[in-house]
Each structure stands twice: as C-alpha cells, then as structure tokens.
Tab-separated table of C-alpha atoms in Angstrom:
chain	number	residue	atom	x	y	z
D	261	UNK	CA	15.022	161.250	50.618
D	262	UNK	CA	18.554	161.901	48.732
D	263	UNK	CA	21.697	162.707	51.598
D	264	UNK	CA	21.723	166.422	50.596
D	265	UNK	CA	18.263	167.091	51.413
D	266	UNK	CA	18.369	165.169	54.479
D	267	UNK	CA	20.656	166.778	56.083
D	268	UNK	CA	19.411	170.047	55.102
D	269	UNK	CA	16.612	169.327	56.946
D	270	UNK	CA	18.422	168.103	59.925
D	271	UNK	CA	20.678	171.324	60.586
D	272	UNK	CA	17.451	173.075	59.679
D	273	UNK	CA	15.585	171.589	62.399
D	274	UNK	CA	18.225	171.832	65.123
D	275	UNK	CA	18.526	175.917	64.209
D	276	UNK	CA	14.480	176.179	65.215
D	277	UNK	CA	14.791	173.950	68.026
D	278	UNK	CA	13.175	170.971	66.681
D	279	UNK	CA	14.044	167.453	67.484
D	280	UNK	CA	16.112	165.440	65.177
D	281	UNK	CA	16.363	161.004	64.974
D	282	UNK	CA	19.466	159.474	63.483
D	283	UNK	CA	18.427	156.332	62.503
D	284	UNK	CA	20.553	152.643	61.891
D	285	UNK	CA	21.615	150.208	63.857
D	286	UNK	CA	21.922	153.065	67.116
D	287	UNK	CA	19.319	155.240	66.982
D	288	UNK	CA	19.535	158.798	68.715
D	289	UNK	CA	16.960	161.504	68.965
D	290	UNK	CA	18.513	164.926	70.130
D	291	UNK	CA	17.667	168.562	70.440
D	292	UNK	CA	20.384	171.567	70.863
D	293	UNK	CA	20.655	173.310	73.769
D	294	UNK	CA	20.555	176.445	72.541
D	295	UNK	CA	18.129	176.780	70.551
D	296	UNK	CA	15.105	174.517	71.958
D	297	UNK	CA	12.708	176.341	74.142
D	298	UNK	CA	11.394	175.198	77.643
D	299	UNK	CA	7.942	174.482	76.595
D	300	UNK	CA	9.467	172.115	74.041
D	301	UNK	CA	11.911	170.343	75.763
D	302	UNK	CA	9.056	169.766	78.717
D	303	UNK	CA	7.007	167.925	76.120
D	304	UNK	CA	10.367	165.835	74.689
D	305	UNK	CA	11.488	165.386	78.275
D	306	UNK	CA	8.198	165.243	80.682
D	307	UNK	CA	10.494	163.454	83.462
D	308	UNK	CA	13.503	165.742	83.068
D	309	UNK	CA	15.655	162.629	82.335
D	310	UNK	CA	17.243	163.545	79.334
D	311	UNK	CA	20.865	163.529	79.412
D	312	UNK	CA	23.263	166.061	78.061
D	313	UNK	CA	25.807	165.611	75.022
D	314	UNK	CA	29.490	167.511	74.925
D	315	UNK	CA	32.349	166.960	73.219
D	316	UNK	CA	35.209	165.394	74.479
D	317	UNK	CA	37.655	168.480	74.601
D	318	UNK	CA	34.628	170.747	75.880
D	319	UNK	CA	34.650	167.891	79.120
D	320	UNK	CA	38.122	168.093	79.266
D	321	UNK	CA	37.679	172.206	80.174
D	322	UNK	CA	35.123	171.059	82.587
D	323	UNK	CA	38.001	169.191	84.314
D	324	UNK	CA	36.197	165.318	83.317
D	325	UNK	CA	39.074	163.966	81.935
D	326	UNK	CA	39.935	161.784	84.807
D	327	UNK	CA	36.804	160.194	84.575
D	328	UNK	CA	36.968	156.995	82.458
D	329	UNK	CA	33.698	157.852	80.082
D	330	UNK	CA	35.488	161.257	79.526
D	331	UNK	CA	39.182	161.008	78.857
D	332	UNK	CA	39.353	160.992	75.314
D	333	UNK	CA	38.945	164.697	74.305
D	334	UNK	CA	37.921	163.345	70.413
D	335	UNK	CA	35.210	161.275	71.455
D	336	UNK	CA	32.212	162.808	72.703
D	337	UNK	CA	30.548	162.520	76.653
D	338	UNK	CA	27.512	161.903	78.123
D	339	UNK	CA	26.411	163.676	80.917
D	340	UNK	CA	23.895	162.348	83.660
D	341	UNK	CA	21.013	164.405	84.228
D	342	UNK	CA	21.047	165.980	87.827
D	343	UNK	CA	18.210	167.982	89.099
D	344	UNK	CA	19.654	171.297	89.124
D	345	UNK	CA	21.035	171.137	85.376
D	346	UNK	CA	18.370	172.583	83.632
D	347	UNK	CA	18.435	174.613	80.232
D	348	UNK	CA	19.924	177.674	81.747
D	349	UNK	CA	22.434	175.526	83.780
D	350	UNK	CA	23.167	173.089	80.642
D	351	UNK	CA	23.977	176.459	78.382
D	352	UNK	CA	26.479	177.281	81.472
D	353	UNK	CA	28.060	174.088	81.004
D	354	UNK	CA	28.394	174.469	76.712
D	355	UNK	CA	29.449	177.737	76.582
D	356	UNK	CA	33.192	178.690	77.807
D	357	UNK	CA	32.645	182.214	77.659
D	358	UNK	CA	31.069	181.379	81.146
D	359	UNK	CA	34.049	179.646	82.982
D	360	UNK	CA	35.723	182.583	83.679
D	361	UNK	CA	32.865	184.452	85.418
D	362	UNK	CA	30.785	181.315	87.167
D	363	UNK	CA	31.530	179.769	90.228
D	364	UNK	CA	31.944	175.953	90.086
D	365	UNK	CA	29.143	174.123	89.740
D	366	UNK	CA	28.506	170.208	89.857
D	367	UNK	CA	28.607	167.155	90.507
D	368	UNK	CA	28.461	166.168	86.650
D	369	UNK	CA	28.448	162.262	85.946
D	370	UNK	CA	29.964	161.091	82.959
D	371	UNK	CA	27.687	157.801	81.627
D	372	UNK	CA	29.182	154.831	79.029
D	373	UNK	CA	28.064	156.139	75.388
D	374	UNK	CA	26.377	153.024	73.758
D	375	UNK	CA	25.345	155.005	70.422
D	376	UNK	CA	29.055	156.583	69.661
D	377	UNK	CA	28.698	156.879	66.281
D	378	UNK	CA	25.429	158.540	66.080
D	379	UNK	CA	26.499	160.674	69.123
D	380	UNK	CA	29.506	161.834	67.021
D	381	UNK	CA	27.531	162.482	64.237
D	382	UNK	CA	24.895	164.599	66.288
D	383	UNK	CA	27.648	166.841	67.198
D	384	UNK	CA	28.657	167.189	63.861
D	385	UNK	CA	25.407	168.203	62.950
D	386	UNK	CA	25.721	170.660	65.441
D	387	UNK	CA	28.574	172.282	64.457
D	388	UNK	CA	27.077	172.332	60.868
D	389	UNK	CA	24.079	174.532	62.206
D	390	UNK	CA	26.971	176.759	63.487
D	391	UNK	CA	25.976	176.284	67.477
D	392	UNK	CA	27.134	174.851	70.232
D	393	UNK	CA	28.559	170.945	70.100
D	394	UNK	CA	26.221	170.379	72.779
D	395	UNK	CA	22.889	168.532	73.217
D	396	UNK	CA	19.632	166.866	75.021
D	397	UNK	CA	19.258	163.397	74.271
D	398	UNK	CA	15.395	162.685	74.285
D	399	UNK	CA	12.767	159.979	73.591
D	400	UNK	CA	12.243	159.645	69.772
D	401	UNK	CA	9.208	160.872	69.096
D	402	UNK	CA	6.954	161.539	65.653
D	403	UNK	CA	7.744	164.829	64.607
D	404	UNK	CA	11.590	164.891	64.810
D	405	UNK	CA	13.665	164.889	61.728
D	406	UNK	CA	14.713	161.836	60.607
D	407	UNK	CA	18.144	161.319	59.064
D	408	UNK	CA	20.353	157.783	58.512
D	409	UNK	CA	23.657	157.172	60.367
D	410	UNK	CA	25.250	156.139	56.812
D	411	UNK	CA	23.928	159.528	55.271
D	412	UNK	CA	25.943	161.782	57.848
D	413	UNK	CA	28.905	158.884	58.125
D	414	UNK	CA	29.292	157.901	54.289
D	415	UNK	CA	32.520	159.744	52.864
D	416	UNK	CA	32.050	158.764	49.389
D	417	UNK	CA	29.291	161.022	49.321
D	418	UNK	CA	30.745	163.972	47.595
D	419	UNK	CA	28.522	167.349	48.116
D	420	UNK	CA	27.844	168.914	45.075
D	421	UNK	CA	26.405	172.663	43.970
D	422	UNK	CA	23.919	174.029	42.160
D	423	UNK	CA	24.232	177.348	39.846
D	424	UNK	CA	21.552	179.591	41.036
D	425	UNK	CA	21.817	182.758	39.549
D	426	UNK	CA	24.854	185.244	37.756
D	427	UNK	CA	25.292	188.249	36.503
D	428	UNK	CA	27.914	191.308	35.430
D	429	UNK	CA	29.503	193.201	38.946
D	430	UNK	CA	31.406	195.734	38.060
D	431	UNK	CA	34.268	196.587	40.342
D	432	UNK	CA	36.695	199.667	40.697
D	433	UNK	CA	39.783	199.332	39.067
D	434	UNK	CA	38.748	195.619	37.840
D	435	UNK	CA	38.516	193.651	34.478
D	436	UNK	CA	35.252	192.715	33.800
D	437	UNK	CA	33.321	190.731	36.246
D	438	UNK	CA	30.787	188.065	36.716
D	439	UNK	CA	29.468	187.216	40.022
D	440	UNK	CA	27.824	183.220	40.233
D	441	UNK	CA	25.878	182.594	43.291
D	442	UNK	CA	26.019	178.367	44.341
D	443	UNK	CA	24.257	176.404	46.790
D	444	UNK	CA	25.436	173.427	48.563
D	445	UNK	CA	23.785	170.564	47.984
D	446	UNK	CA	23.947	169.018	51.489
D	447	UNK	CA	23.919	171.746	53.379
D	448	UNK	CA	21.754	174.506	51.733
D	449	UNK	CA	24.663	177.161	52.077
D	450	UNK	CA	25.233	179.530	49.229
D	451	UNK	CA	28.386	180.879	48.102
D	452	UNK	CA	29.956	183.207	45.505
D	453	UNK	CA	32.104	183.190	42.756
D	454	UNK	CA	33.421	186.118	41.260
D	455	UNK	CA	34.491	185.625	37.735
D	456	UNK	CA	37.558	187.800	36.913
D	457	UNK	CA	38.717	189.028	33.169
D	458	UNK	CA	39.765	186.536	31.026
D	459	UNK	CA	42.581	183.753	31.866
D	460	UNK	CA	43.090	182.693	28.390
D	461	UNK	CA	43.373	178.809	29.161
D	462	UNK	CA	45.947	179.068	31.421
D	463	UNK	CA	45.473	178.156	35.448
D	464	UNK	CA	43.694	180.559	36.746
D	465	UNK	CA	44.821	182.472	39.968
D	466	UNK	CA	42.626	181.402	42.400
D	467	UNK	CA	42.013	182.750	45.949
D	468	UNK	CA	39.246	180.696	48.254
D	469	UNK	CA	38.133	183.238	50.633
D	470	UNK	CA	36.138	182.210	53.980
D	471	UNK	CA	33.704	184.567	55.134
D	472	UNK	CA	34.641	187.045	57.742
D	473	UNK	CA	31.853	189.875	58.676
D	474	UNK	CA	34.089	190.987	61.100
D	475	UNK	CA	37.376	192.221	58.895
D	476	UNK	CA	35.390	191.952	55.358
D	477	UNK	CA	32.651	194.124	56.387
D	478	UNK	CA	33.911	196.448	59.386
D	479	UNK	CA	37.486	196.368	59.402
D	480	UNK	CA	38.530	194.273	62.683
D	481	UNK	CA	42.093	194.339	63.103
D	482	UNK	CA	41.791	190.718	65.145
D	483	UNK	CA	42.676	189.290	61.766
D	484	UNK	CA	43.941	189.973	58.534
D	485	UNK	CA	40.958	188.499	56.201
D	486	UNK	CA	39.371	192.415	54.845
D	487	UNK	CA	43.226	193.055	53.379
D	488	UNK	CA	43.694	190.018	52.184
D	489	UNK	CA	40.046	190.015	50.107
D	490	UNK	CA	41.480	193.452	48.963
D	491	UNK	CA	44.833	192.273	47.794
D	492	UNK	CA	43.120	188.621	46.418
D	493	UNK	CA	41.386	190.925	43.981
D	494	UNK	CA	44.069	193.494	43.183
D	495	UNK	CA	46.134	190.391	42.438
D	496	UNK	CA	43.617	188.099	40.685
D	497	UNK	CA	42.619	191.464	38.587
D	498	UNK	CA	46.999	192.432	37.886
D	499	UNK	CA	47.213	188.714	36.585
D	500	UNK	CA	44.479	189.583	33.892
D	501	UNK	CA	41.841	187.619	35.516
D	502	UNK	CA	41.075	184.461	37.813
D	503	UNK	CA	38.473	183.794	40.054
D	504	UNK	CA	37.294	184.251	44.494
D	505	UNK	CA	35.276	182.395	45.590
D	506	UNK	CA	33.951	183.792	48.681
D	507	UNK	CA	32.603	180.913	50.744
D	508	UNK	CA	30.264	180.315	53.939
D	509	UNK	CA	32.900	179.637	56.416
D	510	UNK	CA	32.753	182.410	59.255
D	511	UNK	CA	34.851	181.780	61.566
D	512	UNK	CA	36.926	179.020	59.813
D	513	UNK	CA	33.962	177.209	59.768
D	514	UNK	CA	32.214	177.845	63.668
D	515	UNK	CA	30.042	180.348	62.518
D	516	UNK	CA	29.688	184.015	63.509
D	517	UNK	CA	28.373	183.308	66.844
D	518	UNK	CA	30.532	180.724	67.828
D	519	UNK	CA	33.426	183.058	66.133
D	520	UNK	CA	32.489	185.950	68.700
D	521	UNK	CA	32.636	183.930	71.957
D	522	UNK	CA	35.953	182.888	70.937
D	523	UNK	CA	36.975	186.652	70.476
D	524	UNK	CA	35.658	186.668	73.970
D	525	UNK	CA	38.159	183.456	75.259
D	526	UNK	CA	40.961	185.836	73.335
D	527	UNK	CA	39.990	188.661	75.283
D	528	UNK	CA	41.049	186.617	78.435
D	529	UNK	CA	44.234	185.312	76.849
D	530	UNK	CA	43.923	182.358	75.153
D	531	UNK	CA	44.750	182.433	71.556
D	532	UNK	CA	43.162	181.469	68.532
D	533	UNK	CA	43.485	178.172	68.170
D	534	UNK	CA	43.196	177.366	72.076
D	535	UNK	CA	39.812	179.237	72.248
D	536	UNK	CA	38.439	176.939	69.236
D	537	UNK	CA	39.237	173.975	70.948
D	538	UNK	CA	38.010	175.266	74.152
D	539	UNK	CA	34.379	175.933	72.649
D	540	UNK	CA	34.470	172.342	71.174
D	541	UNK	CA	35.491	172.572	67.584
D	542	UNK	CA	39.066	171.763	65.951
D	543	UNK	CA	41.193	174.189	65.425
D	544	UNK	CA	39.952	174.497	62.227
D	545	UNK	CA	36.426	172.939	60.930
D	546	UNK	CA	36.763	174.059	56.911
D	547	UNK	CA	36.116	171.624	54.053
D	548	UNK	CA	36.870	172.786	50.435
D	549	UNK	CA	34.473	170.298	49.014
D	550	UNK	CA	31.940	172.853	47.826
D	551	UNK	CA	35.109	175.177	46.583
D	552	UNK	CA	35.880	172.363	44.352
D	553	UNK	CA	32.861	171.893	42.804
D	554	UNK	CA	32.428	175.076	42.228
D	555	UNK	CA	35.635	175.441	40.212
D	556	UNK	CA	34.474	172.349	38.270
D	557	UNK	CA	31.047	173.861	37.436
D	558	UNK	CA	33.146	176.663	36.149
D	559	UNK	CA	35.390	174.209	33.841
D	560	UNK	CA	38.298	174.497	35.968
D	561	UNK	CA	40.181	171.654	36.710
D	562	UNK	CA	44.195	173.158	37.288
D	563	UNK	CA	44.840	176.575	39.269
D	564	UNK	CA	47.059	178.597	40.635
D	565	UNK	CA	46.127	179.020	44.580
D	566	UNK	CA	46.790	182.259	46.174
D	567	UNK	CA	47.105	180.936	49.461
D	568	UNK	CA	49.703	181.055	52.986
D	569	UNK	CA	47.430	177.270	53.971
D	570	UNK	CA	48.867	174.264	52.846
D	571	UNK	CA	45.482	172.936	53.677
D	572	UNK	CA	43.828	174.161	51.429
D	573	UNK	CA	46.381	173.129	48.731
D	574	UNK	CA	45.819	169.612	50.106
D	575	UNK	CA	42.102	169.429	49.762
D	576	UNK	CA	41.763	170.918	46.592
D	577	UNK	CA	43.979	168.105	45.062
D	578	UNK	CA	42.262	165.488	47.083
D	579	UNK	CA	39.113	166.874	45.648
D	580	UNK	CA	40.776	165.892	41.697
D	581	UNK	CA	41.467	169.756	41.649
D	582	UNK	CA	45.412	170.372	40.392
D	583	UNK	CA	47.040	172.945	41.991
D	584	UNK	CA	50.099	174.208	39.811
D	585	UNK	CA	51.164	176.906	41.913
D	586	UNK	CA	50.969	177.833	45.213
D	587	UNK	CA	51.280	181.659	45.294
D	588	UNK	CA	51.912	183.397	48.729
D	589	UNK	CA	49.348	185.717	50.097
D	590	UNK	CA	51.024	187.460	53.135
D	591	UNK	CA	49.879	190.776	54.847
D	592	UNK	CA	51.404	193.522	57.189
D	593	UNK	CA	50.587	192.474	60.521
D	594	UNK	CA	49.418	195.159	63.342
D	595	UNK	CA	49.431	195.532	66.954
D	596	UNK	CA	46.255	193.857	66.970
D	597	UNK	CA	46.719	190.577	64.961
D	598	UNK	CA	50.658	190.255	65.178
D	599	UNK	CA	50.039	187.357	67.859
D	600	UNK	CA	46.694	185.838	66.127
D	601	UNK	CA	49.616	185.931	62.646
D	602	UNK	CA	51.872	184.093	64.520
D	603	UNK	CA	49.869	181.534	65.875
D	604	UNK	CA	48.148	180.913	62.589
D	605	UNK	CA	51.869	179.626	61.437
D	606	UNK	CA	53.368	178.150	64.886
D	607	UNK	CA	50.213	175.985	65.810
D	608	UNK	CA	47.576	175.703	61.821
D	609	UNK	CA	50.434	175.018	59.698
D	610	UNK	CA	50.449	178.348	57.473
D	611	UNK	CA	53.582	178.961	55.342
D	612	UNK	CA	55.881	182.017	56.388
C-alpha cells in the first residue's frame, strides 16, 4: 500500500475509534482516547493494562517533569496504568480545559518508552486526525490498521494533490473566477483554490489562507482571519488577479475542536500560543506542503506572498516555490484580538 493511502487509513481509523499498528523494528498498536468506546477498548484491553500515551509538554502541565521518563517536554510519556484511570479519568488527564475545574488526581507513574519513535509518530498521527495527542497502548491485534514506521518518519516523501473538480465562482466586485477543489494525497484533506483574473505571466499575488469557521464564517473577533480573507481578495482582485488558496488548517493546524478548548484556556488567561502548547501541540502545527503543490499543479512556480508570517515565506521556498515578494497583510486590531495580535508577533515570529 503507497504512504498516502496508508496513512489515510490510519487517521481514518483513529477518528472511528479503531485500533491502529505501526510496524518496523518497534512495533506499537494504539487507540485514541477520545474517540474509542468502552466496549472496544474492553475487547483491546480485557486486563485493563494498557498504558496511556501524552506528550511531553501535556506531562509537563500535569506537573511530571521532575520525573526522569518525563522531563523532556518534546519527547512523549508513558503513563502506568492505575486502577482508577479509566476512559473518563484518562480524557481528564488529555484535556486541559479540565485542570482548572478538577481537583488533583493521581498518583500517575511515568514508565521508560522503549518504542520512541513509533510513540512519536502515534502522536503525530493524532494530531493529524485533529484530537487529542493522547493514547491507549494495546495488544496488536488483527483488525487494527497497519501502517510502517518509515511511511510516517520518511521526509523525502513529499505529499502531493490531486485536481478533483473546478468550475466558474463568480464573486462581487471580482474579476473572473475559477474555484479548483484538491485533495491531499496523504492525508485525504481537500482544499481550494480560487483562481483570480488574469496575472499575465507575472508572479502572481498569492495569499495562503488557513481555515477559520470561527472569523470566516461567523465573525469572531478572537482573531483577525474573516478580514483578512476579505482584504486577501480585495487585494488579489485590485492587482488584476492572483490566486487563495483556502486550506484545511483550523486552528493553525489543531483542528476546530482542539481550536475551541484552547479558546477555553484563553478564557482563563493564557494566551494563544501558551494554550497550544498546553493542549499538546506546538505553537503552530501548519505545513505548506500541500499549498505548494497546489501552486505547481496550477503552473506556478514564483509568487508574490501576501503574508505578515515569515513562515510561510520559508516553506514555500523550501518547497522549490520562489517567493519574489513578500507583501504585508496587516489588519485593524479590536478590543478583542489586540492581545491575541500582539502575541502572534512577540512569541510566532509575524512581521510588524
């Protein structure tokens, strides 16, 4: 089975609460927390041995750092199973949304991680499925998913996209426009292009936009992403045309779920940033890999990148995509995103 497909039907699996195997030279069969049911981790646990996978910086919350098999907060930690941390008590443990209204609980016992790799790479696959970094580690057994260490760990393995459909979108106050819908080839999300005017063989102004139901769709003021998809088009449409590509990455890359517990962790003061790495991402968990192979299917290979990131300037070139320009993309800020604006360029990086 290619990589692509493979891990498509690893994240696949771990968003029904189905088992998955990472095979090689240290094997790991896990199950998320979140999603697997009772009934099915009774049958992939019968003794109610299996042990429980966190990241490193989600142990360090849980005040494990001073333990030796926990104090690195980029490697991830095994937790001993105990007889009161069961499913409900395990999702108490994952999920920092809870720390501020639970009492303590414990003892937890950090164990030596013999399968490192594959337990990184479980996380990862995690995170992928846009859940929790957290996990039961269970017997293999027949029906998990089975997917190769060097498949997940193997960085010359470029994800590509394929063109599924297109079509004319007209848009108020817009040149002509095409809209191109792409799926990833590893995995299986789909993301949009719009095609703007003409460019006339020059770089195209190019704005890559990452999901955001929150301020696309209903306006949040937490954020400035629904202006600045406004303003990428009103600029990408004054220029005479260029392209947005509107891409799968809600949350900057944690997923709308994960995106909305860390609104909660703001809602108790931390900030952006701090509530990421509290949950167990980074602070931020984007690749531009699929934006660049987008562009390419489109027979662009230089742009001009409306952009505040110099990330994303970074991994475009990396990616063989030439960035000409860098053209700032800054919005008004409000009493509501001022701070979230401020961290965004004190602690990501982003450009004043």
């Amino acid at each position: 089975m290619s990589r692509e497909h493979a891990v498509e039907r690893a994240i696949a699996a771990l968003r029904t609460g189905r088992a998955v195997t990472i095979e090689g030279d240290e094997p790991l069969s896990f199950v998320s927390i979140e999603t697997v049911t009772p009934e099915v981790l009774a049958i992939l646990d019968p003794s109610a041995k299996a042990s429980l996978l966190l990241s490193g910086r989600r142990a360090a919350a849980l005040s494990l750092a001073n333990e030796r098999d926990a104090a690195d907060p980029a490697e991830p930690v095994l937790l001993a199973r105990e007889s009161w941390l069961d499913g409900r008590a395990a999702l108490t443990l994952a999920d920092p949304a809870q720390d501020f209204a639970r009492a303590p609980i414990g003892p937890l016992h950090p164990l030596h991680i013999d399968t490192a790799e594959s337990a990184k790479a479980a996380l990862a696959l995690t995170r992928a499925a846009g859940l929790l970094p957290a996990a039961w580690v269970v017997q293999a057994n027949d029906g998990a998913v089975a997917i190769a260490l060097d498949q997940l760990t193997n960085e010359n393995l470029r994800p590509e996209v394929t063109l599924l459909s297109r079509a004319r979108l007209p848009l108020e106050d817009m040149p002509d426009t095409q809209i191109f819908a792409f799926r990833g080839s590893d995995d299986g999300q789909e993301h949009v292009a719009l095609l703007v005017g003409a460019f006339g063989g020059k770089p195209p102004l190019v704005r890559l936009h990452s999901e955001c139901l929150t301020g696309d769709v209903f306006g949040s003021l937490k954020c400035d992403c629904g202006p600045q998809l406004k303003e990428a088009l009103r600029l990408i449409g004054k220029s005479g045309g260029g392209v947005l590509l509107y891409l799968r990455q809600e949350g900057r890359g944690i997923g709308l779920a994960n995106k909305l517990r860390a609104y909660a962790l703001q809602d108790r003061g931390l900030d952006t940033v701090d509530a990421n790495l509290r949950l167990g991402f980074s602070d931020d968990e984007r690749e531009y890999a699929h934006a660049a192979a987008i562009l390419r299917q489109l027979g662009i290979d230089e742009v001009r990148l409306l952009t505040n990131n110099p990330n994303k300037v970074a991994a475009l070139e990396a990616e063989g995509i030439r960035v000409a320009e860098r053209v700032a993309h800054h919005m008004p800020a409000n009493p509501h995103n001022a701070d979230y604006l401020d961290v965004k360029r004190s602690k990501s990086g982003h450009l004043a």
